[in-house]
Amino acid sequence: MVVEKACKKCHRIIKGDICPVCKSTELTANWKGYILVIDPEKSEVAKNFNITTPGKYALRVGK
Ligand SMILES: [Zn+2]
């Protein structure tokens, strides 16, 4: 099973080595909780996190 990592910059949860949203390679397996954003324009949470791309995002990302 592939460990899901979170992007330190935009919090996107991914199963790879590069973030598809911001192209960052600063990832961490140290994250907690997640939100599923389906429609960023209608989601208050997405606005709080500055999320513009639908997907799965970590609520808390460790350092
Ligand atoms: Zn990112």
Coordinates of C-alpha atoms and ligand atoms in Angstrom, one line a residue:
M1 CA 0.0 0.0 0.0
V2 CA 1.3 3.4 -0.9
V3 CA 1.5 5.9 1.9
E4 CA -0.5 9.0 1.3
K5 CA 1.5 12.2 1.7
A6 CA 0.3 15.8 2.1
C7 CA 1.8 18.8 0.3
K8 CA 3.3 21.2 2.8
K9 CA 2.3 24.2 0.7
C10 CA -1.3 23.6 -0.4
H11 CA -2.2 20.6 1.9
R12 CA -3.2 18.4 -1.1
I13 CA -3.1 14.7 -0.3
I14 CA -1.3 12.7 -2.9
K15 CA 0.2 9.3 -3.7
G16 CA 3.3 10.4 -5.5
D17 CA 6.5 12.5 -5.2
I18 CA 5.2 15.8 -6.6
C19 CA 2.1 17.8 -5.9
P20 CA -0.2 18.1 -9.0
V21 CA -1.6 21.4 -7.8
C22 CA 1.4 23.6 -6.9
K23 CA 4.2 21.3 -8.3
S24 CA 5.9 21.3 -4.9
T25 CA 8.0 18.4 -3.8
E26 CA 7.9 19.3 -0.2
L27 CA 5.7 16.5 1.1
T28 CA 5.1 15.0 4.4
A29 CA 3.5 11.8 5.7
N30 CA 2.9 13.6 9.0
W31 CA -0.6 15.0 8.5
K32 CA -4.0 14.6 10.3
G33 CA -7.6 14.6 9.1
Y34 CA -8.7 15.6 5.7
I35 CA -11.4 17.3 3.8
L36 CA -12.8 16.4 0.5
V37 CA -13.3 19.4 -1.8
I38 CA -15.7 18.7 -4.6
D39 CA -16.7 22.3 -5.5
P40 CA -14.1 24.8 -4.3
E41 CA -16.2 27.8 -5.3
K42 CA -19.1 26.7 -3.0
S43 CA -17.0 25.4 -0.1
E44 CA -16.3 27.7 2.8
V45 CA -13.6 25.4 4.0
A46 CA -11.9 25.5 0.6
K47 CA -11.9 29.3 0.8
N48 CA -10.3 29.2 4.2
F49 CA -7.5 27.1 2.9
N50 CA -7.3 28.9 -0.5
I51 CA -8.2 25.7 -2.3
T52 CA -9.1 26.1 -6.0
T53 CA -8.7 22.6 -7.2
P54 CA -11.1 19.8 -6.2
G55 CA -9.6 16.9 -4.3
K56 CA -8.5 15.6 -0.9
Y57 CA -6.7 18.0 1.5
A58 CA -5.1 17.6 4.9
L59 CA -6.5 19.6 7.7
R60 CA -3.2 19.7 9.6
V61 CA 0.2 19.2 8.1
G62 CA 3.2 18.6 10.3
K63 CA 6.7 20.0 9.8
Ligands
ZN1 ZN 0.8 21.5 -3.2

